[in-house]
mmCIF file of C-alpha atoms in Angstrom:
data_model
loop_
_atom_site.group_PDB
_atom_site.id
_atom_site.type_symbol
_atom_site.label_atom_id
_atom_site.label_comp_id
_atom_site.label_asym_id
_atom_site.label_seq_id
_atom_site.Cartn_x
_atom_site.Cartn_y
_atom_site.Cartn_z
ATOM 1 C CA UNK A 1 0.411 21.655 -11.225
ATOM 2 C CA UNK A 2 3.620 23.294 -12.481
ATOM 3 C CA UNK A 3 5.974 23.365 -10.192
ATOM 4 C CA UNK A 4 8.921 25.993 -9.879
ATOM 5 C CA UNK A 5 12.296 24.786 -10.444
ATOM 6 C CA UNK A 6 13.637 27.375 -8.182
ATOM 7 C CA UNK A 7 11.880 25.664 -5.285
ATOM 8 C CA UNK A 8 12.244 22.678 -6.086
ATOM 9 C CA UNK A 9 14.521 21.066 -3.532
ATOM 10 C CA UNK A 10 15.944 18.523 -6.316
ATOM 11 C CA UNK A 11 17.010 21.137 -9.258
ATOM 12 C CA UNK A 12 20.348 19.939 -9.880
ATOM 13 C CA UNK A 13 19.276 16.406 -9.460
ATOM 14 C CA UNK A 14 16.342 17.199 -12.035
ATOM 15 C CA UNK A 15 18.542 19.038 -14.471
ATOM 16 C CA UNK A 16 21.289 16.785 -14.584
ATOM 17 C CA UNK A 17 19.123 13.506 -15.106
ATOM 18 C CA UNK A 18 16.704 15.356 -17.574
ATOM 19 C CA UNK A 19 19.615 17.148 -19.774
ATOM 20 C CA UNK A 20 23.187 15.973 -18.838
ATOM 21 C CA UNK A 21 22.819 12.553 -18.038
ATOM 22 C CA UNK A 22 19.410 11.157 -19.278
ATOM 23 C CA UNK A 23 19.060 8.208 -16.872
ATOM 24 C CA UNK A 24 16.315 6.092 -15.832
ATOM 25 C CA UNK A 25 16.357 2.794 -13.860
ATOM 26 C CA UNK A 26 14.263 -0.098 -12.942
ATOM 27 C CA UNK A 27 14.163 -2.054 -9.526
ATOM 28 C CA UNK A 28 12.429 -5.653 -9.093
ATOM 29 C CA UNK A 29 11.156 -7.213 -6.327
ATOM 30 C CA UNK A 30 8.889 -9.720 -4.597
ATOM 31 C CA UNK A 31 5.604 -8.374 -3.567
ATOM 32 C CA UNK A 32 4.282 -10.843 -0.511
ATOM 33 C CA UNK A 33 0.734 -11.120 -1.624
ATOM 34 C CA UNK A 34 0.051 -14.355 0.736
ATOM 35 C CA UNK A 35 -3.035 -13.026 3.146
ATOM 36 C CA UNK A 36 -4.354 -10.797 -0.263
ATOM 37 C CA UNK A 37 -4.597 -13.867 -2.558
ATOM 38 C CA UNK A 38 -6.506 -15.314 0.091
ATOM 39 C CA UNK A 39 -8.947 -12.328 0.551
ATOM 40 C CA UNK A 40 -9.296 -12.150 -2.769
ATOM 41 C CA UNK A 41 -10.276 -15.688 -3.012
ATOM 42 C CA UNK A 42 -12.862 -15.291 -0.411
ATOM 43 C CA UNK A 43 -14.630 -12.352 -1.340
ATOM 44 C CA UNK A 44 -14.659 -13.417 -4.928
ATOM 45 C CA UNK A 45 -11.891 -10.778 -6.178
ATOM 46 C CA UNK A 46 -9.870 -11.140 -9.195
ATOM 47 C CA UNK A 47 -6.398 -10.532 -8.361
ATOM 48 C CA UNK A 48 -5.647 -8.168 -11.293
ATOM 49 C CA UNK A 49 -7.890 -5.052 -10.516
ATOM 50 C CA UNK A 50 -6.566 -5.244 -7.135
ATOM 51 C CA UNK A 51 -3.279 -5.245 -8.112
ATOM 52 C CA UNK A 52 -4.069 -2.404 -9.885
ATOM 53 C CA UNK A 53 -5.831 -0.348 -7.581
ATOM 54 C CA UNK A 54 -2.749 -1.089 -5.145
ATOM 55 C CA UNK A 55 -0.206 0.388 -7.038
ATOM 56 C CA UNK A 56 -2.426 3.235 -8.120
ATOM 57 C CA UNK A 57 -2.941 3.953 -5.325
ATOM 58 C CA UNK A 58 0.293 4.382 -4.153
ATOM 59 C CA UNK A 59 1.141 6.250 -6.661
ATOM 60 C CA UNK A 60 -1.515 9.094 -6.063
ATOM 61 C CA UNK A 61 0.253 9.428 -2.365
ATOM 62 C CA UNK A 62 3.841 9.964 -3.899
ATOM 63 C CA UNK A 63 4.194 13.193 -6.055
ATOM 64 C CA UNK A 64 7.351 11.980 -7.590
ATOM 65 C CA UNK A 65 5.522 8.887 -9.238
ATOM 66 C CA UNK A 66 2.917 11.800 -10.668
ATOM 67 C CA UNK A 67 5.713 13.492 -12.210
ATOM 68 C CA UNK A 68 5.301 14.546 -15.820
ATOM 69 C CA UNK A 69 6.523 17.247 -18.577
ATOM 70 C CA UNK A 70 3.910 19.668 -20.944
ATOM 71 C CA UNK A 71 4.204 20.541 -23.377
ATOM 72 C CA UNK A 72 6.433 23.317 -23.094
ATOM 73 C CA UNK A 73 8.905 21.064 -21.244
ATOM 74 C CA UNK A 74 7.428 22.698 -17.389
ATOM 75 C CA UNK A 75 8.167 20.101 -14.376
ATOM 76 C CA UNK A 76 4.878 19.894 -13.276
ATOM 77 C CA UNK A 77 2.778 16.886 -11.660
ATOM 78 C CA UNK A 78 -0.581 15.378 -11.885
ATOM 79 C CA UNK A 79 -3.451 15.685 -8.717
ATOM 80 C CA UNK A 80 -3.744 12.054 -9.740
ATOM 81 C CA UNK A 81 -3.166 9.688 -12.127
ATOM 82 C CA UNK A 82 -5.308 6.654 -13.485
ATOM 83 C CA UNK A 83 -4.358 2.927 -14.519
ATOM 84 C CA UNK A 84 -3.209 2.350 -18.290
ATOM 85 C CA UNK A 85 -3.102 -1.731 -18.513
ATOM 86 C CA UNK A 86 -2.872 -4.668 -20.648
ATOM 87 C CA UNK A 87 -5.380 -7.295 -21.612
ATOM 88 C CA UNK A 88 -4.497 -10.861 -23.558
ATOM 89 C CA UNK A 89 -5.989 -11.669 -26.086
ATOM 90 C CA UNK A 90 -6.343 -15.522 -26.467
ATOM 91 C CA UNK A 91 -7.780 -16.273 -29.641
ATOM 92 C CA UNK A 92 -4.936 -14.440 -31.533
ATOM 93 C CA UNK A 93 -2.054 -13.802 -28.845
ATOM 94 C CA UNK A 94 -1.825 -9.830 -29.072
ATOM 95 C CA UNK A 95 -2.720 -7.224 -26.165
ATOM 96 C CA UNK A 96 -4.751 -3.998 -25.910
ATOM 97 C CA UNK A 97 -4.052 -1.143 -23.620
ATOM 98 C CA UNK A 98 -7.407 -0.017 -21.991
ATOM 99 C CA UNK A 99 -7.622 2.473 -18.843
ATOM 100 C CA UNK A 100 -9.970 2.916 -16.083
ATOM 101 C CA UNK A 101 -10.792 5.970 -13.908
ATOM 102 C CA UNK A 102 -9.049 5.771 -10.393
ATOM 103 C CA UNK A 103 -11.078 6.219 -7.501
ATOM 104 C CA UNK A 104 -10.226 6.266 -3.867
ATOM 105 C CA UNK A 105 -12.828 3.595 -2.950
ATOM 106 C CA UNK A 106 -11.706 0.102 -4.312
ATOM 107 C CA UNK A 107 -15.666 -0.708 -4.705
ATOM 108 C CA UNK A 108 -16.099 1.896 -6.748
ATOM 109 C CA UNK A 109 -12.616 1.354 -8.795
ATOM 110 C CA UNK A 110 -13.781 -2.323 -9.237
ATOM 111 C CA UNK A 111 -16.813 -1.804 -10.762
ATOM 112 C CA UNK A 112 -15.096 0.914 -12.914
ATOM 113 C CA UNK A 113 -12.562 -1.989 -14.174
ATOM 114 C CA UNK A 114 -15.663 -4.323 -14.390
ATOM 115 C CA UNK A 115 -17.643 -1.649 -16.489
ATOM 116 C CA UNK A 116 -14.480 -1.034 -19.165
ATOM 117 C CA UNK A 117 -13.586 -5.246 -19.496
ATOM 118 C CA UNK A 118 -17.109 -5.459 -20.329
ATOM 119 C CA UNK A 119 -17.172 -2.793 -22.923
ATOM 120 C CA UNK A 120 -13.330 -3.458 -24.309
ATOM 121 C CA UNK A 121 -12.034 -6.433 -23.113
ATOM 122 C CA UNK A 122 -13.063 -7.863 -26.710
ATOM 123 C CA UNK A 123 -11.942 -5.109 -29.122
ATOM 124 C CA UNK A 124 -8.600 -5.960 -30.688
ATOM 125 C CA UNK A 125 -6.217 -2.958 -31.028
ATOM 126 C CA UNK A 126 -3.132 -1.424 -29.750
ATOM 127 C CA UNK A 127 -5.305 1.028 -27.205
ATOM 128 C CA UNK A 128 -8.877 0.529 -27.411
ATOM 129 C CA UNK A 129 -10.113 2.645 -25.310
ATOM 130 C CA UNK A 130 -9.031 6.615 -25.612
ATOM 131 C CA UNK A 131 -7.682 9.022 -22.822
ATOM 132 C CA UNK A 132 -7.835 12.610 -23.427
ATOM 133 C CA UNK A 133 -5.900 13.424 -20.755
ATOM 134 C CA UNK A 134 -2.153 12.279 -20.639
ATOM 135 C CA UNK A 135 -2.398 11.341 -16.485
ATOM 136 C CA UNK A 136 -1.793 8.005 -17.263
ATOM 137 C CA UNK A 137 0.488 5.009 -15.507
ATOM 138 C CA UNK A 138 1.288 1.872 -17.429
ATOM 139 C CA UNK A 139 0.853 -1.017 -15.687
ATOM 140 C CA UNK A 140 1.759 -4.408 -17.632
ATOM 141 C CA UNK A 141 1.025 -7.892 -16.876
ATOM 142 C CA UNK A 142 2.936 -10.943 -17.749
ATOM 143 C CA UNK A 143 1.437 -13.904 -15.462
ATOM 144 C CA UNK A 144 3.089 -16.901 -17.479
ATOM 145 C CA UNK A 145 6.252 -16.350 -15.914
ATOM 146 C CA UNK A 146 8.117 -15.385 -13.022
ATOM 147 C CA UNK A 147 11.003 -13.218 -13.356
ATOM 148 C CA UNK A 148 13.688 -11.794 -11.055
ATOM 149 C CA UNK A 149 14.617 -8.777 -13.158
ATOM 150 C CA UNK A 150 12.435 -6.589 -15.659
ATOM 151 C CA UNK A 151 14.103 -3.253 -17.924
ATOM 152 C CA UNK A 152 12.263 -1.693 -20.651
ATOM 153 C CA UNK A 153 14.731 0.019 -22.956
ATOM 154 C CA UNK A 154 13.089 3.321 -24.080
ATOM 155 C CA UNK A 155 15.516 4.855 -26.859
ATOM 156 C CA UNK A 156 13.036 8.106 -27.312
ATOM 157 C CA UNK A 157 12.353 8.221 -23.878
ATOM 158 C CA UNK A 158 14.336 10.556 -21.929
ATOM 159 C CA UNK A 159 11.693 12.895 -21.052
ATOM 160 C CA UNK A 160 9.370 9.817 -20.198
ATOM 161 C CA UNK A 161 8.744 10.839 -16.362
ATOM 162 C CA UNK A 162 6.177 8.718 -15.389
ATOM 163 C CA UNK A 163 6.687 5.224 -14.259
ATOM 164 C CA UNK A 164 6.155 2.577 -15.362
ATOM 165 C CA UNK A 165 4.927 -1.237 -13.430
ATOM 166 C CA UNK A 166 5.367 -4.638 -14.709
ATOM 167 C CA UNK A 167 4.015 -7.448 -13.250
ATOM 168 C CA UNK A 168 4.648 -11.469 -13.024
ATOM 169 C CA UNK A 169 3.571 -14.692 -12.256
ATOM 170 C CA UNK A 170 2.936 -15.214 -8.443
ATOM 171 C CA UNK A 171 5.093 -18.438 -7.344
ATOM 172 C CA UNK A 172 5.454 -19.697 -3.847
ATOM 173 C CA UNK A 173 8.476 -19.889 -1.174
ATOM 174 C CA UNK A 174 9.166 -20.550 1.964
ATOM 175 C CA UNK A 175 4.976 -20.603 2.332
ATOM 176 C CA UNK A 176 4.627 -17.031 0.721
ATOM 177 C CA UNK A 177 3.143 -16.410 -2.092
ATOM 178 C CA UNK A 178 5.456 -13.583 -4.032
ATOM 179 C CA UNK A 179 4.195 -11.262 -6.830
ATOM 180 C CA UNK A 180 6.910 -9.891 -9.105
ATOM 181 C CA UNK A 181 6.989 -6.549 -9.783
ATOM 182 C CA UNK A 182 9.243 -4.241 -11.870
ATOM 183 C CA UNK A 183 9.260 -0.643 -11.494
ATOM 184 C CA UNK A 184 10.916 1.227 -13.689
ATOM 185 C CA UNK A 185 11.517 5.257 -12.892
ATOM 186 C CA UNK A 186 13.144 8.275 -14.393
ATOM 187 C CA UNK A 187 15.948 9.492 -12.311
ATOM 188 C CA UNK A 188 15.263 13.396 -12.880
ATOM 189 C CA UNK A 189 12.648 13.003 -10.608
ATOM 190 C CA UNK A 190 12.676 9.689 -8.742
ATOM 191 C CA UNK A 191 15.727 8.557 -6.241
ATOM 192 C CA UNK A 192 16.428 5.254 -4.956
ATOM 193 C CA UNK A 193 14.980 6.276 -1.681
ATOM 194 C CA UNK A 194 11.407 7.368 -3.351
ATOM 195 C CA UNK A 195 11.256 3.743 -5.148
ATOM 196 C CA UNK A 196 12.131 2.498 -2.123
ATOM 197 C CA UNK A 197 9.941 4.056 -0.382
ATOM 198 C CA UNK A 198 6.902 3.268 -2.576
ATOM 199 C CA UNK A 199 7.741 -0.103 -2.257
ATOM 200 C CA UNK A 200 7.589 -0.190 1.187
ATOM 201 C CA UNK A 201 4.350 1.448 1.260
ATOM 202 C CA UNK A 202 3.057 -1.142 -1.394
ATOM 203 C CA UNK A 203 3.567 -3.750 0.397
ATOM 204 C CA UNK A 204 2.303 -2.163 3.663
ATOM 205 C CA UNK A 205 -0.708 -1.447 1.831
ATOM 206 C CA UNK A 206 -1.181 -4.840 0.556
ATOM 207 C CA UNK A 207 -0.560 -6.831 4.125
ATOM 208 C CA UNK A 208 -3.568 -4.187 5.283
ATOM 209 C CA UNK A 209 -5.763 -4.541 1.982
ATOM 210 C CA UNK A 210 -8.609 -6.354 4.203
ATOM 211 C CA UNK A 211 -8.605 -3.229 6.660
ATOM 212 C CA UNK A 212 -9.527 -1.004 3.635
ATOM 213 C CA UNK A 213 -12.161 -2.588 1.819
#
């Protein structure tokens, strides 16, 4: 959906963060993940797909996280947006990008994630499985360490709307279990108070995760 700059209540903001000051940022915090772990642990969950079904679907709530350029350089956004994520390789350390198609019910997203580890959790390869469409969020893992700050320096990337979500190792304190997570936003179309905001609603969404599924 294009959207017109005219009505667009953050113009100036947009223009000045796009063209005058090409700025994004990145904001890391400590998802509480205690009562999900546990779920997940009962019903037989892995933790990753519903990680990533959490933050997607967040994102599909927020229009500023669906935020993208075409290719004429329009402001428009996605109707929604599907996972892009990594998977390890262990037998020669390297990762492949794979994506699965977002759904609204997390049954029907897990078996979706199930269906694509199946088919290219194996094949070697920067991205191994393609996406014709461009309505894709990265979402990286790295769950051998826990870090307190994340930034991806993107040289090329000042039109780069989208976000982008990096994850770390879970760690306990103060009898929480805490998720790291880096989110890292373009400023032309995403304030402090909209990552803030998402945040919030992450972890809302997570504390409630047993309500939904």
């Amino acid at each position: 959906k294009i959207i017109d700059l005219e009505k667009y209540d953050r113009k100036e903001h947009f223009i000045h963060y796009l063209n005058n000051v090409p700025c994004s940022y990145s904001m890391t915090v400590n998802i509480d993940i205690t009562d999900l772990l546990k779920l997940t642990k009962e019903r037989n969950y892995k933790l990753y797909p519903v990680i990533l079904y959490a933050i997607t679907k967040v994102v599909n709530n927020h229009i500023e996280f669906r935020m993208s350029l075409d290719e004429n350089d329009n402001l428009g956004y996605y109707i929604n947006v599907n996972p892009s994520y990594t998977i390890f390789h262990k037998d020669n350390n390297t990762f492949s990008n794979i994506w699965t198609k977002y759904d609204s019910s997390f049954e029907k997203f897990y078996n979706n994630y199930e269906k694509d580890i199946q088919e290219y959790g194996n094949e070697k390869g920067f991205i191994t499985k393609k996406c014709e469409e461009n309505n894709l969020i990265n979402i990286s893992s790295i769950p051998w360490v826990t870090f307190t700050e994340f930034n991806l320096n993107l040289p090329r990337g000042e039109k780069y709307l989208l976000p982008i979500f990096t994850v770390g190792k879970f760690y306990e304190q103060s009898n929480k279990i805490l998720l790291p997570l880096a989110v890292q936003v373009h400023h032309a179309v995403c304030d402090g108070f909209h990552t803030s905001r998402f945040i919030n609603d992450l972890q809302e969404f997570v504390n409630n995760f047993e309500n939904i599924v």
